[in-house]
PDB file of C-alpha atoms and ligand atoms in Angstrom:
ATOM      1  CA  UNK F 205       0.000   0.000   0.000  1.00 80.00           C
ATOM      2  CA  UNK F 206       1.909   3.514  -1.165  1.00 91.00           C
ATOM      3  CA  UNK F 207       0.532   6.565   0.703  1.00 91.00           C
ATOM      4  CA  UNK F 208      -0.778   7.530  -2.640  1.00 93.00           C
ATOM      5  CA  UNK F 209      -2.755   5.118  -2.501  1.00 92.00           C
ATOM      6  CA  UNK F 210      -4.104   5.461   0.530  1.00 93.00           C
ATOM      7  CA  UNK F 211      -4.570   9.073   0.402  1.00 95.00           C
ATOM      8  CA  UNK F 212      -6.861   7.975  -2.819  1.00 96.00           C
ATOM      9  CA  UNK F 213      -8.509   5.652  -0.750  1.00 97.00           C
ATOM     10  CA  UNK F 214      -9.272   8.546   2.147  1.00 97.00           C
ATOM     11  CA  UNK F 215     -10.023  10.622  -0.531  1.00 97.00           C
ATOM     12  CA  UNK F 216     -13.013   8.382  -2.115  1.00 98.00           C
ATOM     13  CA  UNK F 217     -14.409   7.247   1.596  1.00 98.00           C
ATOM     14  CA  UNK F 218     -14.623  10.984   2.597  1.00 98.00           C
ATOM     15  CA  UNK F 219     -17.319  11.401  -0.241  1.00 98.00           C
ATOM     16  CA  UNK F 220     -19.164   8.879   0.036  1.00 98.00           C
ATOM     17  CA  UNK F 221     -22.366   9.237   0.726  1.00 98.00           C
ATOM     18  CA  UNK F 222     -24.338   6.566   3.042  1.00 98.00           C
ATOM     19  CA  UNK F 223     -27.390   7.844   2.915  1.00 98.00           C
ATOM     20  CA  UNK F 224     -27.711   7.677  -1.053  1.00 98.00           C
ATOM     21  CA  UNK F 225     -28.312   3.872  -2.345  1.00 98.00           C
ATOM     22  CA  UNK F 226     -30.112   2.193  -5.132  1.00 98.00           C
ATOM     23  CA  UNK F 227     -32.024  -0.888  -4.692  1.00 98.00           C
ATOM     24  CA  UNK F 228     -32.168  -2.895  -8.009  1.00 96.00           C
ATOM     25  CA  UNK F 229     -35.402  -5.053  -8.078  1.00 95.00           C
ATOM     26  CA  UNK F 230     -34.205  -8.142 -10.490  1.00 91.00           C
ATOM     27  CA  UNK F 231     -31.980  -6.518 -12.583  1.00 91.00           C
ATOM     28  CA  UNK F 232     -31.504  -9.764 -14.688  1.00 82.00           C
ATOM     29  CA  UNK F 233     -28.202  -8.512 -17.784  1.00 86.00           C
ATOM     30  CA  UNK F 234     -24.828  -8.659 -15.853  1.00 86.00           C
ATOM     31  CA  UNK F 235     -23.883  -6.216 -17.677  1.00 89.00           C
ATOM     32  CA  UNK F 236     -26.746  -3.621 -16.701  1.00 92.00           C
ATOM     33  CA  UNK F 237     -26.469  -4.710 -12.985  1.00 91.00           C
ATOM     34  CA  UNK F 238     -22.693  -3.282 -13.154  1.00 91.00           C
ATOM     35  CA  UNK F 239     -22.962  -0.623 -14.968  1.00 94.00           C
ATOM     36  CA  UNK F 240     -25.599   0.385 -12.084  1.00 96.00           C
ATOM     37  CA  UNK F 241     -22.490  -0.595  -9.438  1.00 95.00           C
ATOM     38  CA  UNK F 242     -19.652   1.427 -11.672  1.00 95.00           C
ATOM     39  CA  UNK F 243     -21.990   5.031 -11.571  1.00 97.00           C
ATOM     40  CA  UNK F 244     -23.270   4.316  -8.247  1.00 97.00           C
ATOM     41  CA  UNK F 245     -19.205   4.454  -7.328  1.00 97.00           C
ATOM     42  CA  UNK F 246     -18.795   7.355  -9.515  1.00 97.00           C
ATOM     43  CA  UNK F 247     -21.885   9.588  -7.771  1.00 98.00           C
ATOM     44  CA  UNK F 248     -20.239   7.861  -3.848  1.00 98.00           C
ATOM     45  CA  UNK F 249     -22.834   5.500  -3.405  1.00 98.00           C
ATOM     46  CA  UNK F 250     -21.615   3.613  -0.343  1.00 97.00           C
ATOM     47  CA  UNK F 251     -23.950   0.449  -0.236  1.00 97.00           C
ATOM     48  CA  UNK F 252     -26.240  -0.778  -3.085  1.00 97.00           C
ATOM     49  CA  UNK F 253     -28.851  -3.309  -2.412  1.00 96.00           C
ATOM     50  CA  UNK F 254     -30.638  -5.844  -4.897  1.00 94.00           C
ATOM     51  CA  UNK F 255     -33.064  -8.512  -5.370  1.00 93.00           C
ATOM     52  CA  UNK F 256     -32.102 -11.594  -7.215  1.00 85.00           C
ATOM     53  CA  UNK F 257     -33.942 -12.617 -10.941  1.00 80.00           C
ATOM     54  CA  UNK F 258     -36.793 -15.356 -10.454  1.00 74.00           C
ATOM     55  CA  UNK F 259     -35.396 -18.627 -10.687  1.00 65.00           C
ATOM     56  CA  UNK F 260     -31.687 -16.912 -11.145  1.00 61.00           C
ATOM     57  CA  UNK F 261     -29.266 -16.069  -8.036  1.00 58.00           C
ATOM     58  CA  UNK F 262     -27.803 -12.670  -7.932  1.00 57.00           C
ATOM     59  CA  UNK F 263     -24.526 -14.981  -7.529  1.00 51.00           C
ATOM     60  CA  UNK F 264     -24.244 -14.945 -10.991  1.00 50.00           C
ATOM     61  CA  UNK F 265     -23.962 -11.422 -11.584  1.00 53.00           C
ATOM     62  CA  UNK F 266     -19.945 -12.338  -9.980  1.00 54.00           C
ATOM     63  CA  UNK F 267     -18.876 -13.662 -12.784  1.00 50.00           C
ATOM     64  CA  UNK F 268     -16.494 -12.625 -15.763  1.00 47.00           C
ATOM     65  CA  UNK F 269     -19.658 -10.255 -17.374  1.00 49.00           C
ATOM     66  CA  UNK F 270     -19.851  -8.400 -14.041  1.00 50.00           C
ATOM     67  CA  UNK F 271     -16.181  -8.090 -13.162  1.00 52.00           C
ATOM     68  CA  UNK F 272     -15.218  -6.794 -16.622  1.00 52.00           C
ATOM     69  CA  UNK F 273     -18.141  -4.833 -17.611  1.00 56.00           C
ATOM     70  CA  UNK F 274     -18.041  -3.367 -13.748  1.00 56.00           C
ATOM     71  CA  UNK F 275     -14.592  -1.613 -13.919  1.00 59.00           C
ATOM     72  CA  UNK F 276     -13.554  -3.228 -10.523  1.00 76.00           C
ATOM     73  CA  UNK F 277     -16.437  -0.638  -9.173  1.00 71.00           C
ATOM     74  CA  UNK F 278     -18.216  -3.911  -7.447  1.00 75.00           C
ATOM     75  CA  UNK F 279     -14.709  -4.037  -5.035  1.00 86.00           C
ATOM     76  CA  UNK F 280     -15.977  -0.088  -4.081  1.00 94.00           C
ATOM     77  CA  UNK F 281     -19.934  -0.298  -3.403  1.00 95.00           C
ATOM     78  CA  UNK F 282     -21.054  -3.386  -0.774  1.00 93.00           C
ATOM     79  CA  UNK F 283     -24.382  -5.109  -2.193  1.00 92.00           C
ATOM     80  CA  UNK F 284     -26.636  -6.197   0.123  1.00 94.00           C
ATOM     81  CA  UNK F 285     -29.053  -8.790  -1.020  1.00 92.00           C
ATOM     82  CA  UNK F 286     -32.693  -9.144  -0.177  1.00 93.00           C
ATOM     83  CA  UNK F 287     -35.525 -12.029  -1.152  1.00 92.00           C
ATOM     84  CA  UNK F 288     -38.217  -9.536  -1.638  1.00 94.00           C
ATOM     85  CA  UNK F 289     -38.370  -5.874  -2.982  1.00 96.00           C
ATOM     86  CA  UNK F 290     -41.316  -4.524  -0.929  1.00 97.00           C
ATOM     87  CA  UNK F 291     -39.987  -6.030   2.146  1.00 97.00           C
ATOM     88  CA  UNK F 292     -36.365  -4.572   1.321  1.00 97.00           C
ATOM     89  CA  UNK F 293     -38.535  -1.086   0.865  1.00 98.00           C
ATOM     90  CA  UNK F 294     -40.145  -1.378   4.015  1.00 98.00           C
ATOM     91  CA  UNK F 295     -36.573  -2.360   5.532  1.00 98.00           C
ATOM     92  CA  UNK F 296     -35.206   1.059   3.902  1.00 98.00           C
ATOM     93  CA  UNK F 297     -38.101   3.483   5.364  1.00 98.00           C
ATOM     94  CA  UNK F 298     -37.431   1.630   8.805  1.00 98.00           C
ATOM     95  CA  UNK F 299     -34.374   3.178   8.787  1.00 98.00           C
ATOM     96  CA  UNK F 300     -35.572   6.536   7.860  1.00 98.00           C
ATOM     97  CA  UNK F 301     -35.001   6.391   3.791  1.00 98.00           C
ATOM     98  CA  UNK F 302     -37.181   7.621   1.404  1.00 98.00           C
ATOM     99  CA  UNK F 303     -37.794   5.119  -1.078  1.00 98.00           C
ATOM    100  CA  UNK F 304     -38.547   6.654  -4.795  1.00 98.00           C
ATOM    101  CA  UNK F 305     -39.620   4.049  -7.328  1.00 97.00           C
ATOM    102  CA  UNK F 306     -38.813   4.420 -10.927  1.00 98.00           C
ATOM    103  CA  UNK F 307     -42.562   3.909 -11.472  1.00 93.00           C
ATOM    104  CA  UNK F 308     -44.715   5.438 -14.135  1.00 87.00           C
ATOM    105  CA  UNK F 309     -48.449   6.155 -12.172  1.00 86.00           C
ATOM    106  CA  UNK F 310     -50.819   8.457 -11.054  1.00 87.00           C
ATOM    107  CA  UNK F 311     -48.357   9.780  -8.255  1.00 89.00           C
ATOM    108  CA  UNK F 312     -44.960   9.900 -10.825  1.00 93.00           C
ATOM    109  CA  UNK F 313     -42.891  13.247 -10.347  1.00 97.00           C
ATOM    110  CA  UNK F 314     -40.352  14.306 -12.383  1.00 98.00           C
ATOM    111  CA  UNK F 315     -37.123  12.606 -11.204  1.00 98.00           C
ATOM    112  CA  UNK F 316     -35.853  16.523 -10.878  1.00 98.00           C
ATOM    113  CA  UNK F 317     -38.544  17.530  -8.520  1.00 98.00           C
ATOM    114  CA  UNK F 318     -37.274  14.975  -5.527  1.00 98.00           C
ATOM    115  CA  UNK F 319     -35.451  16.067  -2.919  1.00 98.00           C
ATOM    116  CA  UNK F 320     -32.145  13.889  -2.809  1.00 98.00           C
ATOM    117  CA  UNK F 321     -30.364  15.871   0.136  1.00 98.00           C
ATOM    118  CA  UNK F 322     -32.905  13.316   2.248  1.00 98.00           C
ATOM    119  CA  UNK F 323     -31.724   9.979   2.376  1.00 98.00           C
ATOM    120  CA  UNK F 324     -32.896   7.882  -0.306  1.00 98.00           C
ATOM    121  CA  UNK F 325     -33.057   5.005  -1.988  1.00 98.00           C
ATOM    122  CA  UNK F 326     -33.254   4.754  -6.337  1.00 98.00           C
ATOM    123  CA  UNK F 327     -35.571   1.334  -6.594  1.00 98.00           C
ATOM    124  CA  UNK F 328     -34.889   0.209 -10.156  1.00 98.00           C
ATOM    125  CA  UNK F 329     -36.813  -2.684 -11.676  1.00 96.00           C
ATOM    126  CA  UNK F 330     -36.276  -5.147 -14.255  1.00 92.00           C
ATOM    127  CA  UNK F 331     -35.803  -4.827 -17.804  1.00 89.00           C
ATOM    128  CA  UNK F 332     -39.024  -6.661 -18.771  1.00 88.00           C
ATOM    129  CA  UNK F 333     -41.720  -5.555 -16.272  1.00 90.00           C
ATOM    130  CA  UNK F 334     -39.994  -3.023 -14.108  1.00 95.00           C
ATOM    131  CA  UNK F 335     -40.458  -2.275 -10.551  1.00 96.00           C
ATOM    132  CA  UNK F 336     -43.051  -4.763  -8.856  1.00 92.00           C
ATOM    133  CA  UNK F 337     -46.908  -3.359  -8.200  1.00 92.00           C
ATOM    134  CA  UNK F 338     -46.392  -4.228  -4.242  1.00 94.00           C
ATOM    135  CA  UNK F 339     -43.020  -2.827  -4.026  1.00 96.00           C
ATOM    136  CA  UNK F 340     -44.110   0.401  -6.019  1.00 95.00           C
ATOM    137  CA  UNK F 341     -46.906   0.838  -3.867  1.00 94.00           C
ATOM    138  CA  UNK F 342     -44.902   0.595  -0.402  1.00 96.00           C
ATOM    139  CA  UNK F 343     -42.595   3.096  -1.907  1.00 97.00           C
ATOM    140  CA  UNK F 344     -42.437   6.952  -0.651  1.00 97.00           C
ATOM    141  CA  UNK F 345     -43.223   8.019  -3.913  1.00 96.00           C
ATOM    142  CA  UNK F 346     -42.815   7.268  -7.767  1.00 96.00           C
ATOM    143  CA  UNK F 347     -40.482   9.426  -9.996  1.00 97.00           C
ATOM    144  CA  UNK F 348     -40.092   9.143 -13.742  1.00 97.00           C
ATOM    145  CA  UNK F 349     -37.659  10.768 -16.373  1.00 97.00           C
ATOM    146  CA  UNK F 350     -39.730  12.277 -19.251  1.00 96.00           C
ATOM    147  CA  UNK F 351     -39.848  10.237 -22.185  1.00 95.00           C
ATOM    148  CA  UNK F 352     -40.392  12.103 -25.561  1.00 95.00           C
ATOM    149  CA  UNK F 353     -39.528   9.552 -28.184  1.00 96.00           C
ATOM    150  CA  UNK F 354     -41.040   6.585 -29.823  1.00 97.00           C
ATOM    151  CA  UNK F 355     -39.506   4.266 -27.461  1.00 95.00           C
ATOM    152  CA  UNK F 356     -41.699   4.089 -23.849  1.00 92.00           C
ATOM    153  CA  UNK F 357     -38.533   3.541 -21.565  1.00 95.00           C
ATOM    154  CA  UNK F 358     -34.504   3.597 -21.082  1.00 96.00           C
ATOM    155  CA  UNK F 359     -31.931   1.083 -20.537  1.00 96.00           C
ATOM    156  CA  UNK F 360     -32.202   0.914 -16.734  1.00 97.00           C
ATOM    157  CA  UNK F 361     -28.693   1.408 -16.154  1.00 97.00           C
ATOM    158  CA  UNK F 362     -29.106   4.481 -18.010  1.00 98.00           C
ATOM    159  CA  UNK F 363     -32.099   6.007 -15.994  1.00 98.00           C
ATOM    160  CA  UNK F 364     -30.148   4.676 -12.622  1.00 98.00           C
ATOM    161  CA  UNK F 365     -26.814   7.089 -13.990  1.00 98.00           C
ATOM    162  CA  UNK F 366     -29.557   9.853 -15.055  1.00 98.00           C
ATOM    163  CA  UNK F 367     -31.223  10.185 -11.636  1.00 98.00           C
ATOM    164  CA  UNK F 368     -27.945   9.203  -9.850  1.00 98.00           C
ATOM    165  CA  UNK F 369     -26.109  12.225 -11.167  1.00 98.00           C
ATOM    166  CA  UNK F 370     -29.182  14.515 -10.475  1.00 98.00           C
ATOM    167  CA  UNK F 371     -28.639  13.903  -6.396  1.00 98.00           C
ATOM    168  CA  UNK F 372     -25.043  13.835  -7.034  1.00 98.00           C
ATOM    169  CA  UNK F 373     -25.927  18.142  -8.378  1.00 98.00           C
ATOM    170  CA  UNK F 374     -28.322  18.561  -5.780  1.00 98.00           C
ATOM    171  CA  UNK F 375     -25.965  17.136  -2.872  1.00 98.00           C
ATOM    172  CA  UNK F 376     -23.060  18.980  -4.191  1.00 98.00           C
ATOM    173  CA  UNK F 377     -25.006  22.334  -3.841  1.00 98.00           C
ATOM    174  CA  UNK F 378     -25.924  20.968  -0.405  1.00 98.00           C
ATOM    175  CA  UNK F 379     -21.813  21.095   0.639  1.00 98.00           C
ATOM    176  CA  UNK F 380     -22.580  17.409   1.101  1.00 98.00           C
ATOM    177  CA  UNK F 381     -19.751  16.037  -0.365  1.00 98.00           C
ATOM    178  CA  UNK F 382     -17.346  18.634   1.212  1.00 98.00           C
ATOM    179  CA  UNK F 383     -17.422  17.099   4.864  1.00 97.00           C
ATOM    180  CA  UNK F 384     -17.323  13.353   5.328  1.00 98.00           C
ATOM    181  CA  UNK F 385     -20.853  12.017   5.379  1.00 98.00           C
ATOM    182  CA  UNK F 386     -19.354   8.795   7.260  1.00 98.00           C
ATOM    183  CA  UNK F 387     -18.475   8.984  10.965  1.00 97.00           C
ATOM    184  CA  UNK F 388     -14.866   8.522  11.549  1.00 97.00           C
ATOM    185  CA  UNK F 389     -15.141   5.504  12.865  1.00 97.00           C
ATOM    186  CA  UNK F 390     -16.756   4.032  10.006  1.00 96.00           C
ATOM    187  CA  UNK F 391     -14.529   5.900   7.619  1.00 97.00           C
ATOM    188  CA  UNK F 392     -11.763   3.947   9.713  1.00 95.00           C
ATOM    189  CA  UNK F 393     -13.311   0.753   9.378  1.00 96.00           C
ATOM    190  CA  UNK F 394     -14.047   1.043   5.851  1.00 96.00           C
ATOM    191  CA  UNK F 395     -10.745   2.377   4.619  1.00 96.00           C
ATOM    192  CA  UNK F 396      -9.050  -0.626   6.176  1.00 94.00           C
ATOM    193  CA  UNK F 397     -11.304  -2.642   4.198  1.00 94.00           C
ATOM    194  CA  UNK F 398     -10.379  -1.027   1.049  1.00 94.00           C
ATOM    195  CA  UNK F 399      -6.893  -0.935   2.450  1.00 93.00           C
ATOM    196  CA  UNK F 400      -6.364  -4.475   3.250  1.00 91.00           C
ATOM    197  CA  UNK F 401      -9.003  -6.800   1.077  1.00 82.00           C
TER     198      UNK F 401
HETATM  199  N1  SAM O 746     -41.694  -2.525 -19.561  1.00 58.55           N
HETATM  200  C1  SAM O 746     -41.053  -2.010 -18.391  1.00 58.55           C
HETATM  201  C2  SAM O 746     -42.037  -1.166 -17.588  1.00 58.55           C
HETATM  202  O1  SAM O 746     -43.177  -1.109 -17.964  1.00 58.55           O
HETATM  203  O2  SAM O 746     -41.678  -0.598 -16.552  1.00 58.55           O
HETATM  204  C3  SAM O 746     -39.848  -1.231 -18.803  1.00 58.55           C
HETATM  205  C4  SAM O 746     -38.750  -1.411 -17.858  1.00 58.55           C
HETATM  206  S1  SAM O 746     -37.346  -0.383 -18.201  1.00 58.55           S
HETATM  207  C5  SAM O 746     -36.628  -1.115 -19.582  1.00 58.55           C
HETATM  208  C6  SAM O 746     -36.297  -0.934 -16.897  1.00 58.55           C
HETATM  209  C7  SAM O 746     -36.173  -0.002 -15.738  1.00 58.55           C
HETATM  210  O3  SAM O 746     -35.454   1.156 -16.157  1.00 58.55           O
HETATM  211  C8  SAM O 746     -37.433   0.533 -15.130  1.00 58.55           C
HETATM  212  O4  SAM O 746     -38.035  -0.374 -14.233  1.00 58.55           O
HETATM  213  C9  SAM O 746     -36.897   1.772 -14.415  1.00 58.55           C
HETATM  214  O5  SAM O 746     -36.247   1.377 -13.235  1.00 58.55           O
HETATM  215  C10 SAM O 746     -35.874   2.290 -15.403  1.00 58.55           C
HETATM  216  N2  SAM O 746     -36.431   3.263 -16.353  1.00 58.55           N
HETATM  217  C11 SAM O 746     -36.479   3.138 -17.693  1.00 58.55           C
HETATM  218  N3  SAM O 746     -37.010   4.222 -18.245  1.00 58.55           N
HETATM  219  C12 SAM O 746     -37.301   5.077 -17.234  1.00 58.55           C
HETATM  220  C13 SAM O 746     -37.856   6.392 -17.169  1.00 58.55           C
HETATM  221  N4  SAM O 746     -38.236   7.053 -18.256  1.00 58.55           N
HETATM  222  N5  SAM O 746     -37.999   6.950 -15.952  1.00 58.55           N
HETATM  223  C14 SAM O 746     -37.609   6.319 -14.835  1.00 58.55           C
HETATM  224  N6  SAM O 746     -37.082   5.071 -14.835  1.00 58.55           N
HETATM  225  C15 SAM O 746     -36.920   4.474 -16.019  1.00 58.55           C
END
């Protein structure tokens, strides 16, 4: 370990932001799954959490796709895995997160209009029939990009990086990446981790 190196390391864990996560409700393609991981590293996304496929295992999603396709991001952001999206949202707001689903209904915003500065949570759904009805419903509240083109929806790993980056701006002008968001002790703990695998 060269004290560059660990000054990188300090550098990255002093930005990241714990209360910002994504929860990824059977994102099936390896490769979307870590693209998700690589901008949630980018934007200081601490801890991501997901739901495996139906019939697949989110075990999968380690293999050579992931790992090359993830830019060694999925060494930076912890993923914590869940059996059931609504359950994982009502784990989230039990802890005080907002849960936003990327849900077009009655009750969708406009992605810009939430405020990210709270803690919250990005639930993403799968590339065939997006975010669960249950899991939508148990969320805080739905937000949507707006679409203006032929085609009804985006890549998902696209819509997580367009959202992402829009409470990466609005935490920026909130000075929240300008003082460690982590305790020290957890900044500690974690950069040990990072330092020591
Ligand atoms: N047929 C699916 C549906 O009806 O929801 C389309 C799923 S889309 C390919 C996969 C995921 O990408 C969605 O569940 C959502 O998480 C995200 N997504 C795609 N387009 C979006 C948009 N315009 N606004 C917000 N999220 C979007």
């Amino acid at each position: 370990m060269t004290p560059e190196r660990y000054a990188k390391i300090m550098r990255v864990l002093s930005r990241r932001q714990p209360t910002l996560t994504v929860l990824m409700d059977q994102v099936n393609k390896p490769h979307n799954l870590s693209a998700i991981i690589r901008t949630c590293d980018a934007v200081g996304v601490l801890e991501a959490h997901a739901v495996a496929p139906k019939g697949g295992k989110l075990a999968e999603f380690e293999g050579h796709t992931f790992e090359a396709t993830s830019g060694s991001a999925h060494k930076w952001v912890t993923v914590n895995r869940h059996q059931d999206a609504a359950q994982a949202v009502r784990d989230l707001q039990a802890q005080g997160v907002q849960v936003l689903a990327t849900h077009l209904s009655q009750r969708s915003v406009d992605y810009r209009d939430a405020d990210y500065t709270r803690p919250t949570c990005v639930l993403l759904g799968a590339e065939k029939w997006g975010v669960g009805d249950e899991a939508a419903d148990a969320a805080d509240g739905n937000i949507i990009i707006p679409m203006f083109g032929m085609v009804q929806s985006l890549n998902v790993s696209v819509a997580a990086a367009t959202i992402l980056f829009e409470a990466q701006r609005q935490r920026l002008a909130a000075g929240m990446y300008d003082t460690p968001q982590l305790t020290p002790q957890a900044l500690a703990d974690r950069a040990f981790e990072w330092a020591y695998p």
